[in-house]
Short mmCIF file of C-alpha atoms in Angstrom, two decimals:
data_model
loop_
_atom_site.label_atom_id
_atom_site.label_comp_id
_atom_site.label_asym_id
_atom_site.label_seq_id
_atom_site.Cartn_x
_atom_site.Cartn_y
_atom_site.Cartn_z
CA MET O 1 -0.14 0.02 0.00
CA HIS O 2 1.29 3.52 -1.05
CA ILE O 3 0.73 6.07 1.08
CA ASN O 4 -0.40 9.34 -0.84
CA LEU O 5 0.94 12.41 0.88
CA PRO O 6 0.88 15.61 -0.82
CA SER O 7 3.98 17.12 -3.06
CA ARG O 8 7.04 18.24 -1.84
CA ARG O 9 6.83 21.01 -3.80
CA GLU O 10 2.92 21.51 -2.62
CA PHE O 11 4.80 21.75 1.70
CA ILE O 12 7.18 23.59 0.65
CA ARG O 13 5.21 26.03 -0.97
CA ASN O 14 2.48 26.25 1.91
CA SER O 15 3.50 25.89 4.95
CA SER O 16 7.67 25.84 7.35
CA MET O 17 5.95 22.61 8.31
CA ALA O 18 7.29 21.39 5.27
CA ALA O 19 11.04 21.12 7.30
CA SER O 20 9.74 18.02 9.27
CA LEU O 21 7.76 16.92 6.44
CA LEU O 22 10.30 17.13 3.88
CA LEU O 23 11.96 13.53 5.61
CA LEU O 24 8.65 12.02 5.25
CA LEU O 25 8.58 12.40 1.56
CA GLY O 26 11.80 11.16 0.50
CA THR O 27 11.91 8.32 2.49
CA GLY O 28 9.98 6.30 0.27
CA GLY O 29 8.75 3.07 1.74
CA CYS O 30 4.90 2.77 3.82
CA GLU O 31 7.23 1.05 6.76
CA SER O 32 9.53 3.88 7.45
CA ILE O 33 6.25 6.41 6.79
CA LEU O 34 5.11 4.49 9.76
CA ASP O 35 7.93 5.19 11.47
CA GLN O 36 8.23 8.46 11.21
CA ILE O 37 4.32 8.61 12.20
CA LYS O 38 5.64 6.58 15.69
CA ASN O 39 8.62 8.79 16.05
CA ARG O 40 6.91 12.47 15.07
CA PRO O 41 8.07 14.59 18.12
CA ILE O 42 6.02 14.29 21.04
CA ARG O 43 3.52 17.51 22.66
CA ARG O 44 4.05 16.63 26.58
CA ARG O 45 1.73 17.77 29.02
CA ILE O 46 3.34 19.24 31.75
CA ASN O 47 3.83 17.56 34.30
CA PRO O 48 6.73 18.56 37.56
CA SER O 49 6.87 15.22 38.17
CA SER O 50 8.17 13.69 34.98
CA THR O 51 10.99 13.73 33.74
CA ASP O 52 11.36 14.46 30.17
CA SER O 53 8.20 16.76 30.52
CA LEU O 54 10.39 18.67 32.92
CA ALA O 55 13.64 18.31 29.85
CA ASP O 56 10.73 19.38 27.16
CA LEU O 57 10.22 23.19 29.25
CA GLN O 58 13.85 23.44 29.49
CA VAL O 59 14.54 23.53 25.88
CA TYR O 60 11.14 26.36 25.98
CA LYS O 61 13.07 27.98 28.27
CA ASP O 62 16.09 27.94 25.78
CA ALA O 63 14.29 28.80 22.75
CA ILE O 64 12.54 31.92 24.53
CA LEU O 65 15.50 33.09 25.90
CA GLN O 66 17.30 33.28 22.54
CA MET O 67 13.89 34.45 20.86
CA LYS O 68 14.04 37.32 23.37
CA SER O 69 17.83 37.88 22.54
CA LEU O 70 17.30 38.10 18.27
CA PRO O 71 16.53 42.14 17.52
CA SER O 72 12.59 42.97 17.13
CA SER O 73 13.33 43.01 13.73
CA ASP O 74 14.36 40.05 13.43
CA LYS O 75 10.75 37.70 12.53
CA ARG O 76 11.06 34.59 15.00
CA SER O 77 12.69 37.08 18.03
CA TRP O 78 9.86 36.37 21.54
CA TRP O 79 8.61 40.09 20.69
CA ALA O 80 7.92 39.74 16.66
CA GLN O 81 6.23 36.30 16.86
CA ALA O 82 4.17 37.63 19.79
CA ARG O 83 2.61 40.47 17.49
CA ILE O 84 1.51 38.52 16.00
CA HIS O 85 -1.23 37.48 17.79
CA GLY O 86 -2.01 41.38 19.51
CA ASN O 87 0.01 44.56 19.17
CA LEU O 88 1.21 46.88 21.79
CA ALA O 89 -1.03 50.15 22.42
CA ASP O 90 -2.05 52.69 25.24
CA PRO O 91 -3.07 53.10 28.53
CA PRO O 92 -0.79 49.96 30.21
CA ILE O 93 -3.37 47.77 31.70
CA CYS O 94 -0.17 47.52 34.46
CA ALA O 95 3.51 47.79 36.09
CA ASN O 96 5.08 45.96 33.31
CA ALA O 97 2.30 45.84 30.14
CA GLY O 98 0.38 47.55 27.34
CA THR O 99 -3.54 46.68 26.22
CA TYR O 100 -3.37 45.21 22.52
CA ASN O 101 -5.11 45.68 19.36
CA PHE O 102 -5.22 42.60 17.81
CA ASN O 103 -3.41 41.86 14.57
CA LEU O 104 -3.81 38.16 13.01
CA CYS O 105 -5.26 36.30 14.65
CA GLN O 106 -8.38 34.89 13.96
CA HIS O 107 -11.20 34.97 16.60
CA GLY O 108 -15.17 34.13 15.84
CA HIS O 109 -15.15 32.36 12.85
CA TRP O 110 -14.26 28.75 11.52
CA PHE O 111 -10.64 29.72 10.93
CA PHE O 112 -9.97 30.02 15.16
CA LEU O 113 -8.97 26.09 15.47
CA PRO O 114 -6.40 26.30 12.28
CA TRP O 115 -5.36 29.25 12.41
CA HIS O 116 -3.68 29.07 16.17
CA ARG O 117 -2.55 25.08 14.91
CA ALA O 118 -0.40 27.03 12.33
CA TYR O 119 0.67 29.99 15.00
CA LEU O 120 1.82 26.87 17.05
CA GLY O 121 3.47 25.47 14.14
CA HIS O 122 5.53 27.57 12.90
CA LEU O 123 7.28 28.99 16.64
CA GLU O 124 7.40 24.96 17.03
CA GLN O 125 9.47 25.74 14.27
CA ILE O 126 11.79 28.50 15.56
CA CYS O 127 12.04 26.93 18.35
CA ARG O 128 13.81 23.64 16.65
CA LYS O 129 15.87 25.74 15.07
CA LEU O 130 17.05 27.83 18.11
CA THR O 131 18.13 25.63 20.02
CA GLY O 132 19.00 22.16 17.12
CA VAL O 133 16.68 19.99 19.44
CA LYS O 134 14.77 18.43 16.21
CA GLN O 135 12.63 16.63 18.15
CA PHE O 136 11.10 18.89 20.43
CA GLY O 137 7.40 20.16 20.98
CA LEU O 138 5.25 22.58 22.30
CA PRO O 139 4.31 21.29 26.44
CA TYR O 140 0.77 21.69 26.75
CA TRP O 141 -1.31 22.77 29.85
CA ASN O 142 -3.96 20.05 30.36
CA TRP O 143 -6.64 22.80 32.86
CA GLY O 144 -8.95 19.94 33.16
CA LEU O 145 -6.75 18.11 35.13
CA ASN O 146 -4.29 21.07 36.57
CA ARG O 147 -6.44 23.96 37.42
CA SER O 148 -3.13 26.09 38.72
CA VAL O 149 -0.88 27.92 36.36
CA PRO O 150 1.94 24.95 36.37
CA SER O 151 4.38 25.28 38.82
CA VAL O 152 7.08 25.82 36.39
CA PHE O 153 5.55 29.09 35.44
CA TRP O 154 6.22 30.85 38.47
CA GLY O 155 9.66 31.86 39.92
CA ASN O 156 11.12 34.98 38.93
CA ASN O 157 12.67 36.68 36.15
CA SER O 158 15.27 34.66 35.65
CA ASN O 159 12.75 31.91 34.57
CA ALA O 160 11.91 31.99 31.48
CA LEU O 161 8.49 30.79 31.77
CA PHE O 162 7.49 33.20 34.31
CA GLU O 163 5.76 36.52 33.49
CA SER O 164 5.25 38.80 36.69
CA CYS O 165 2.31 41.04 34.79
CA ARG O 166 -0.11 38.12 35.87
CA GLY O 167 -3.62 38.65 37.48
CA VAL O 168 -3.28 35.54 39.91
CA GLY O 169 -0.80 33.80 42.19
CA PRO O 170 0.24 30.01 41.76
CA GLY O 171 -2.25 28.73 44.13
CA ASP O 172 -4.68 30.48 42.82
CA THR O 173 -7.47 27.64 40.35
CA LEU O 174 -9.96 28.27 37.94
CA PRO O 175 -13.42 27.50 39.07
CA ALA O 176 -14.66 23.71 38.41
CA GLY O 177 -17.74 24.99 36.44
CA ILE O 178 -14.87 26.15 33.74
CA TYR O 179 -13.60 23.11 32.74
CA SER O 180 -15.29 20.82 34.50
CA THR O 181 -16.33 16.95 32.85
CA SER O 182 -19.92 17.91 31.98
CA THR O 183 -18.55 21.26 30.89
CA LEU O 184 -16.02 19.28 28.81
CA ASP O 185 -17.89 16.30 27.52
CA SER O 186 -20.46 18.86 25.69
CA ILE O 187 -17.73 20.12 23.98
CA MET O 188 -15.85 17.08 22.96
CA ASN O 189 -19.28 15.46 21.89
CA GLU O 190 -20.08 18.14 20.13
CA PRO O 191 -19.98 16.95 16.04
CA ASN O 192 -20.75 19.58 14.06
CA PHE O 193 -17.61 21.96 13.76
CA LEU O 194 -19.69 24.88 13.05
CA VAL O 195 -20.73 25.08 16.82
CA PHE O 196 -18.13 22.95 18.35
CA GLY O 197 -15.46 25.70 16.85
CA SER O 198 -16.81 28.40 15.87
CA GLY O 199 -19.24 30.03 13.05
CA TYR O 200 -19.44 30.28 9.86
CA PRO O 201 -17.68 33.36 8.55
CA SER O 202 -21.10 35.38 6.65
CA SER O 203 -23.03 37.88 6.00
CA ASP O 204 -25.97 34.98 5.55
CA PRO O 205 -28.62 35.47 7.94
CA ARG O 206 -29.63 31.98 7.84
CA ILE O 207 -26.10 30.82 9.07
CA PRO O 208 -25.74 30.93 12.82
CA LYS O 209 -22.59 32.80 13.41
CA GLY O 210 -20.35 33.57 16.18
CA GLN O 211 -17.76 31.39 18.69
CA GLY O 212 -18.70 28.15 19.20
CA GLN O 213 -18.49 26.02 22.60
CA LEU O 214 -14.48 25.32 22.36
CA GLU O 215 -13.35 29.15 20.99
CA SER O 216 -16.04 30.80 24.29
CA ASN O 217 -14.51 28.08 26.77
CA HIS O 218 -10.88 28.66 25.83
CA GLY O 219 -11.48 32.65 27.25
CA SER O 220 -12.22 31.35 30.80
CA VAL O 221 -8.48 30.53 30.88
CA HIS O 222 -7.37 33.99 29.32
CA GLY O 223 -9.56 35.96 32.35
CA PHE O 224 -8.34 33.89 35.17
CA THR O 225 -4.53 34.04 34.04
CA GLY O 226 -4.55 37.99 33.37
CA GLY O 227 -1.88 40.27 32.54
CA PHE O 228 -0.65 39.79 29.00
CA MET O 229 -3.49 36.96 29.04
CA GLY O 230 -6.46 38.92 29.68
CA ALA O 231 -6.10 40.99 26.31
CA GLY O 232 -5.10 40.84 23.06
CA GLY O 233 -1.03 40.81 23.97
CA SER O 234 -1.54 37.13 25.05
CA ALA O 235 0.74 35.78 22.86
CA PHE O 236 3.85 37.71 24.72
CA ASP O 237 2.88 35.52 28.19
CA PRO O 238 4.97 32.17 27.24
CA ILE O 239 1.69 29.94 29.34
CA PHE O 240 -0.35 31.28 25.69
CA TYR O 241 1.08 28.87 23.77
CA THR O 242 0.79 25.42 26.32
CA HIS O 243 -3.04 26.60 26.65
CA HIS O 244 -3.02 26.91 22.72
CA CYS O 245 -1.55 23.30 22.61
CA MET O 246 -4.33 22.22 24.96
CA ILE O 247 -7.48 23.97 22.85
CA ASP O 248 -5.48 21.94 19.39
CA TYR O 249 -5.04 18.34 21.46
CA MET O 250 -8.71 18.72 21.87
CA TRP O 251 -9.46 19.17 17.63
CA TYR O 252 -6.59 17.02 17.62
CA GLU O 253 -9.04 13.67 19.69
CA TRP O 254 -12.34 15.26 17.94
CA ASN O 255 -11.55 15.35 14.97
CA VAL O 256 -9.32 12.28 14.69
CA ASN O 257 -9.80 9.89 17.71
CA LYS O 258 -13.91 11.06 17.96
CA GLY O 259 -14.13 10.53 14.22
CA PHE O 260 -16.00 13.87 13.59
CA ASP O 261 -15.50 15.92 10.90
CA ASN O 262 -13.84 19.14 9.41
CA PRO O 263 -15.46 21.47 6.92
CA SER O 264 -15.33 19.99 3.31
CA ASP O 265 -15.76 23.88 2.09
CA PRO O 266 -13.29 25.29 0.02
CA LEU O 267 -14.30 28.24 1.52
CA TRP O 268 -12.40 26.89 4.73
CA PHE O 269 -10.13 24.32 3.46
CA ASP O 270 -8.54 26.00 0.18
CA HIS O 271 -8.45 29.31 2.73
CA LYS O 272 -4.90 30.62 2.46
CA TRP O 273 -2.63 32.98 4.71
CA THR O 274 0.05 34.39 3.24
CA ASN O 275 2.42 36.37 5.08
CA HIS O 276 1.71 35.30 8.59
CA PHE O 277 3.95 32.76 9.30
CA VAL O 278 7.45 32.37 8.75
CA ASN O 279 10.37 28.95 9.64
CA GLY O 280 12.37 28.44 11.71
CA ASP O 281 14.72 30.59 9.57
CA GLY O 282 12.84 33.63 9.55
CA ASP O 283 11.50 33.49 6.08
CA PRO O 284 7.70 33.85 5.46
CA VAL O 285 5.76 30.99 4.47
CA GLU O 286 2.36 30.09 2.58
CA THR O 287 -0.21 28.21 4.67
CA GLN O 288 -3.31 26.42 3.89
CA VAL O 289 -6.48 25.65 6.12
CA GLY O 290 -6.71 22.05 4.76
CA LEU O 291 -3.12 21.50 4.98
CA THR O 292 -3.30 21.93 8.28
CA VAL O 293 -5.53 18.71 9.63
CA LEU O 294 -2.65 16.66 8.41
CA TRP O 295 0.32 18.27 10.64
CA PRO O 296 -0.80 16.12 13.97
CA VAL O 297 -0.72 13.15 12.62
CA PHE O 298 2.72 13.31 9.97
CA SER O 299 4.38 16.56 11.96
CA TYR O 300 3.97 15.94 15.74
CA GLN O 301 1.86 13.66 18.22
CA TYR O 302 0.14 15.02 21.82
CA GLU O 303 0.77 12.13 24.58
CA PRO O 304 -2.36 11.05 25.52
CA SER O 305 -4.05 12.94 28.76
CA GLN O 306 -8.27 12.43 29.63
CA ILE O 307 -10.26 14.79 28.17
CA GLY O 308 -13.29 15.20 31.21
CA SER O 309 -14.38 11.19 30.89
CA PHE O 310 -12.80 10.87 27.50
CA ASN O 311 -10.28 8.36 28.12
CA ALA O 312 -7.95 10.06 25.34
CA LYS O 313 -4.99 7.43 23.78
CA ASP O 314 -2.48 7.34 20.76
CA VAL O 315 -4.47 5.37 18.23
CA LEU O 316 -2.14 5.94 15.55
CA VAL O 317 1.11 3.76 16.42
CA GLN O 318 -1.93 1.15 16.85
CA LYS O 319 -3.07 1.73 13.44
CA SER O 320 -2.53 -0.45 10.45
CA LYS O 321 -1.90 0.66 6.95
CA LYS O 322 -5.33 0.75 5.83
CA ASP O 323 -6.19 2.50 8.51
CA LEU O 324 -3.72 5.42 8.24
CA GLU O 325 -4.76 4.96 4.18
CA ASP O 326 -8.31 5.25 5.94
CA LEU O 327 -7.59 8.40 7.90
CA LYS O 328 -5.66 10.40 6.09
CA LYS O 329 -8.18 10.18 3.12
CA ARG O 330 -11.09 11.46 5.92
CA LEU O 331 -9.22 14.18 7.12
CA GLU O 332 -8.91 15.56 4.00
CA LYS O 333 -11.97 14.81 2.07
CA GLY O 334 -13.98 16.17 5.57
CA ALA O 335 -18.02 16.17 5.53
CA ALA O 336 -20.76 18.61 4.13
CA ILE O 337 -20.94 20.83 7.44
CA GLU O 338 -24.85 22.26 7.53
CA LEU O 339 -26.24 24.82 10.37
CA LYS O 340 -29.04 27.10 8.84
CA THR O 341 -31.43 29.16 10.56
CA LYS O 342 -34.85 27.90 10.14
CA LYS O 343 -37.06 29.70 12.66
CA THR O 344 -35.55 32.90 15.28
CA ILE O 345 -37.36 33.30 18.26
CA PRO O 346 -35.93 36.88 20.22
CA PHE O 347 -35.81 37.21 23.35
CA SER O 348 -34.47 40.47 24.01
CA ARG O 349 -32.62 43.59 22.12
CA GLY O 350 -31.17 46.69 23.61
CA GLU O 351 -31.34 45.94 27.63
CA ILE O 352 -28.11 45.91 30.43
CA LEU O 353 -27.08 43.10 31.54
CA PHE O 354 -25.38 44.19 35.06
CA ALA O 355 -22.28 42.28 35.98
CA LYS O 356 -23.07 42.24 39.45
CA ARG O 357 -26.76 40.55 38.57
CA SER O 358 -27.81 37.49 36.98
CA LEU O 359 -30.69 37.87 34.46
CA THR O 360 -33.67 36.05 33.67
CA ARG O 361 -35.52 36.15 30.29
CA GLN O 362 -38.68 34.46 29.14
CA THR O 363 -40.14 33.66 25.57
CA GLU O 364 -43.63 34.55 24.79
CA ILE O 365 -43.45 30.41 23.19
CA SER O 366 -44.39 27.44 25.19
CA ILE O 367 -42.04 24.57 26.57
CA SER O 368 -44.31 22.20 24.29
CA GLU O 369 -43.30 24.16 20.72
CA PHE O 370 -39.65 22.96 21.58
CA ILE O 371 -40.30 19.39 22.49
CA SER O 372 -40.34 17.91 18.89
CA LEU O 373 -36.83 19.69 17.98
CA VAL O 374 -34.74 17.69 21.16
CA LYS O 375 -35.79 14.49 20.44
CA ASP O 376 -32.76 11.92 19.40
CA GLU O 377 -33.15 11.37 16.26
CA SER O 378 -33.71 15.34 15.61
CA LYS O 379 -31.43 16.87 13.54
CA ASP O 380 -32.36 20.67 15.23
CA LYS O 381 -30.78 21.99 16.90
CA VAL O 382 -32.03 24.48 19.47
CA LEU O 383 -29.00 27.50 19.98
CA LEU O 384 -29.21 30.47 22.10
CA ASN O 385 -27.78 33.12 20.04
CA ILE O 386 -26.09 36.56 22.54
CA GLY O 387 -24.42 39.32 21.71
CA PHE O 388 -23.04 42.48 22.81
CA ALA O 389 -22.56 46.06 21.90
CA ASP O 390 -19.08 45.74 23.24
CA PHE O 391 -16.38 43.81 25.28
CA PRO O 392 -16.96 44.75 28.86
CA PRO O 393 -14.25 46.57 30.46
CA SER O 394 -12.59 43.93 32.33
CA ASN O 395 -13.09 40.45 31.48
CA ASP O 396 -13.05 39.13 35.45
CA PHE O 397 -15.81 36.61 34.78
CA PHE O 398 -17.33 34.74 32.34
CA VAL O 399 -21.40 33.85 31.99
CA ARG O 400 -23.13 30.71 32.84
CA VAL O 401 -26.33 29.96 30.88
CA PHE O 402 -28.85 27.96 32.55
CA ILE O 403 -32.48 26.56 30.93
CA ASN O 404 -35.65 27.72 33.37
CA MET O 405 -33.84 27.87 36.69
CA PRO O 406 -34.54 31.37 37.94
CA GLU O 407 -33.11 30.41 41.15
CA ALA O 408 -30.09 29.99 39.41
CA ASN O 409 -27.07 31.34 41.10
CA ALA O 410 -22.95 32.13 41.66
CA ASP O 411 -22.92 29.19 43.82
CA THR O 412 -25.40 27.22 41.59
CA PRO O 413 -22.89 23.79 40.25
CA PRO O 414 -22.30 22.99 36.25
CA ASP O 415 -23.28 19.61 37.09
CA ASP O 416 -27.09 20.88 37.61
CA ILE O 417 -29.44 19.43 34.83
CA HIS O 418 -30.31 23.42 34.06
CA TYR O 419 -26.78 23.99 32.83
CA ALA O 420 -26.44 24.89 29.57
CA GLY O 421 -23.53 26.27 28.81
CA SER O 422 -20.77 28.87 29.35
CA PHE O 423 -18.88 31.64 27.65
CA SER O 424 -16.45 34.43 28.29
CA PHE O 425 -15.18 37.51 27.23
CA PHE O 426 -11.62 37.11 26.56
CA GLY O 427 -9.39 40.66 24.31
CA ALA O 428 -11.69 42.29 27.16
CA THR O 429 -10.03 46.08 27.43
CA GLY O 430 -12.64 48.14 27.44
CA THR O 431 -11.75 49.56 23.55
CA LYS O 432 -14.12 48.64 20.90
CA ALA O 433 -11.49 47.29 18.49
CA HIS O 434 -11.89 44.02 18.48
CA ASN O 435 -14.91 44.67 16.56
CA ASP O 436 -13.16 45.52 13.00
CA HIS O 437 -11.18 42.37 13.69
CA ASN O 438 -13.74 39.73 13.81
CA HIS O 439 -13.90 40.12 17.42
CA LYS O 440 -17.60 40.77 18.36
CA PRO O 441 -18.60 39.47 21.33
CA LEU O 442 -21.55 36.91 19.78
CA TYR O 443 -21.88 33.86 21.40
CA LEU O 444 -23.59 30.31 20.64
CA VAL O 445 -25.10 28.24 23.01
CA ASP O 446 -26.27 24.97 22.31
CA LEU O 447 -29.59 24.42 24.11
CA SER O 448 -30.24 20.96 22.73
CA PRO O 449 -28.41 18.41 24.54
CA THR O 450 -29.50 20.44 28.11
CA LEU O 451 -33.45 19.71 26.68
CA VAL O 452 -32.92 16.87 26.24
CA LYS O 453 -31.86 15.34 29.11
CA MET O 454 -34.46 17.74 30.88
CA ARG O 455 -37.58 16.02 28.97
CA LYS O 456 -35.72 12.29 29.43
CA ALA O 457 -35.86 13.75 33.85
CA GLY O 458 -39.21 14.53 33.54
CA ILE O 459 -38.97 18.00 34.37
CA LEU O 460 -40.04 20.07 31.07
CA SER O 461 -43.61 20.74 32.15
CA GLU O 462 -45.00 21.65 28.06
CA LYS O 463 -47.39 24.48 29.62
CA GLU O 464 -44.81 26.90 30.68
CA LYS O 465 -42.68 29.24 29.28
CA LEU O 466 -39.05 28.54 27.98
CA THR O 467 -36.55 30.86 30.42
CA ILE O 468 -33.16 31.27 29.98
CA GLN O 469 -31.51 32.41 33.09
CA LEU O 470 -27.13 34.16 32.80
CA VAL O 471 -25.32 34.13 35.66
CA THR O 472 -22.01 35.46 36.03
CA ILE O 473 -18.88 34.33 38.00
CA PRO O 474 -15.84 35.48 38.85
CA VAL O 475 -13.20 33.82 36.26
CA ALA O 476 -10.94 33.29 40.11
CA PRO O 477 -11.29 33.41 44.08
CA ASN O 478 -9.25 36.41 44.03
CA LYS O 479 -11.61 38.31 41.69
CA VAL O 480 -14.32 40.84 42.23
CA ILE O 481 -16.48 41.19 39.98
CA GLY O 482 -16.59 45.61 39.27
CA GLU O 483 -19.39 47.45 39.00
CA GLU O 484 -19.81 46.44 34.48
CA MET O 485 -22.93 47.66 32.33
CA LEU O 486 -23.22 45.11 29.27
CA THR O 487 -25.05 46.32 26.48
CA LEU O 488 -27.38 43.04 24.65
CA GLU O 489 -27.86 43.96 21.50
CA GLU O 490 -29.90 40.59 21.60
CA ILE O 491 -31.17 37.43 23.28
CA SER O 492 -32.33 34.94 20.56
CA ILE O 493 -33.60 31.24 19.97
CA LEU O 494 -31.93 30.01 16.96
CA VAL O 495 -33.67 26.99 15.66
CA GLY O 496 -31.17 25.61 13.03
CA GLU O 497 -30.71 22.65 10.81
CA THR O 498 -27.84 20.56 11.44
CA ASN O 499 -26.15 18.48 8.85
CA VAL O 500 -22.82 16.48 8.96
CA VAL O 501 -22.26 14.82 5.43
CA GLN O 502 -19.38 13.10 4.91
CA LYS O 503 -18.38 12.66 1.18
CA LYS O 504 -17.85 10.00 -1.19
#
């Protein structure tokens, strides 16, 4: 059997990941390719008790120091790489930082996952080139297992992983509900890419837009960590890349081991970024979205660790030649991902959400009209669409969503059957700059799984109205929610028809 990899010229033209893949392309035999897959560099979970993890972290430190020693004009420098994600601007948000306008990063639509994968992959190539460690893999922070900023990121300025401009300390922990088992399971079990990742960047009013479940939740770590991480300049903090490696790891597991598909739409697959990234030598490269789906298969691997109740394992090394060929074909083909709005049920527009208070809003439609939509065999989804006029002045809180629970408050746990999801305000600086770069605070929360559970438990009365509760929660125990007022552009229910059809 022959595994048909992209041509040598195609990989060179499209990505600096060619540096690690050229060896694959030149080996010839399928057994050699399988060996390369088995021995590709490992991105390990940050674990201070692991010798291998500590060795990787030391290489990461060395790479950061070398990047910081380069002039800012060098596109491989720490400054230049961080500015890809966000630019420095005034006024300052802490003693040694500034607020940031987003630069090239992709948020709020379906390029969020592949763009950040490309960003990580190219920075990893720079680290390998500067340190000479060809098998280096970026570490990842599994905040589902370790809810504190890992101990190796603390100390003083002699530690390259330390950043004094953080809003938390070594003993602070993420609120359990942000990345609880139920929350992570809800994300990992979502089969539609547009809800799992983020929505389609279209002006078509029939197609829901906004941050999906994974992107909405990822912002909580940004807000929790604070400082650089809490604003557009998040990539100046070394913890940023380990956080986004966890996001990338979740996409990999969702895509490869859980068997869910990426979009086959050419507007997604064929999209390219030119001059966003550089290779290990600092040369600009062109990167195609569709090629990034193969990177974790051929150029790096993740050390398995648990995500919610999903016990991940490295299945690629156990696959036969035919299985690998089938996997490659599936990833390249993707699926026709559909999510179209059939009905919009408005809740409210132009009102104020006070950060210190919960908000309850009720539809004029009874539960009975939703029952048919949440049957197990239904392809329809009931999505909550929440849009704000702008980000709040700070991102010291996130918002939990409950269904038909007027008494819900900050102490209501996320494992309550009424809990439907959450979202956060990554990038909040009190400016409107983000709205000009696909950072509008627009969120999609899938209510369908919660409605199904409530129906099966017999706690949905068909005669009662559907109500939604928005409850603000501090992102960290030491955070104090201010008196912020957020203007809601809209709260509405979108009844969407969802479909995922694999291409033949």
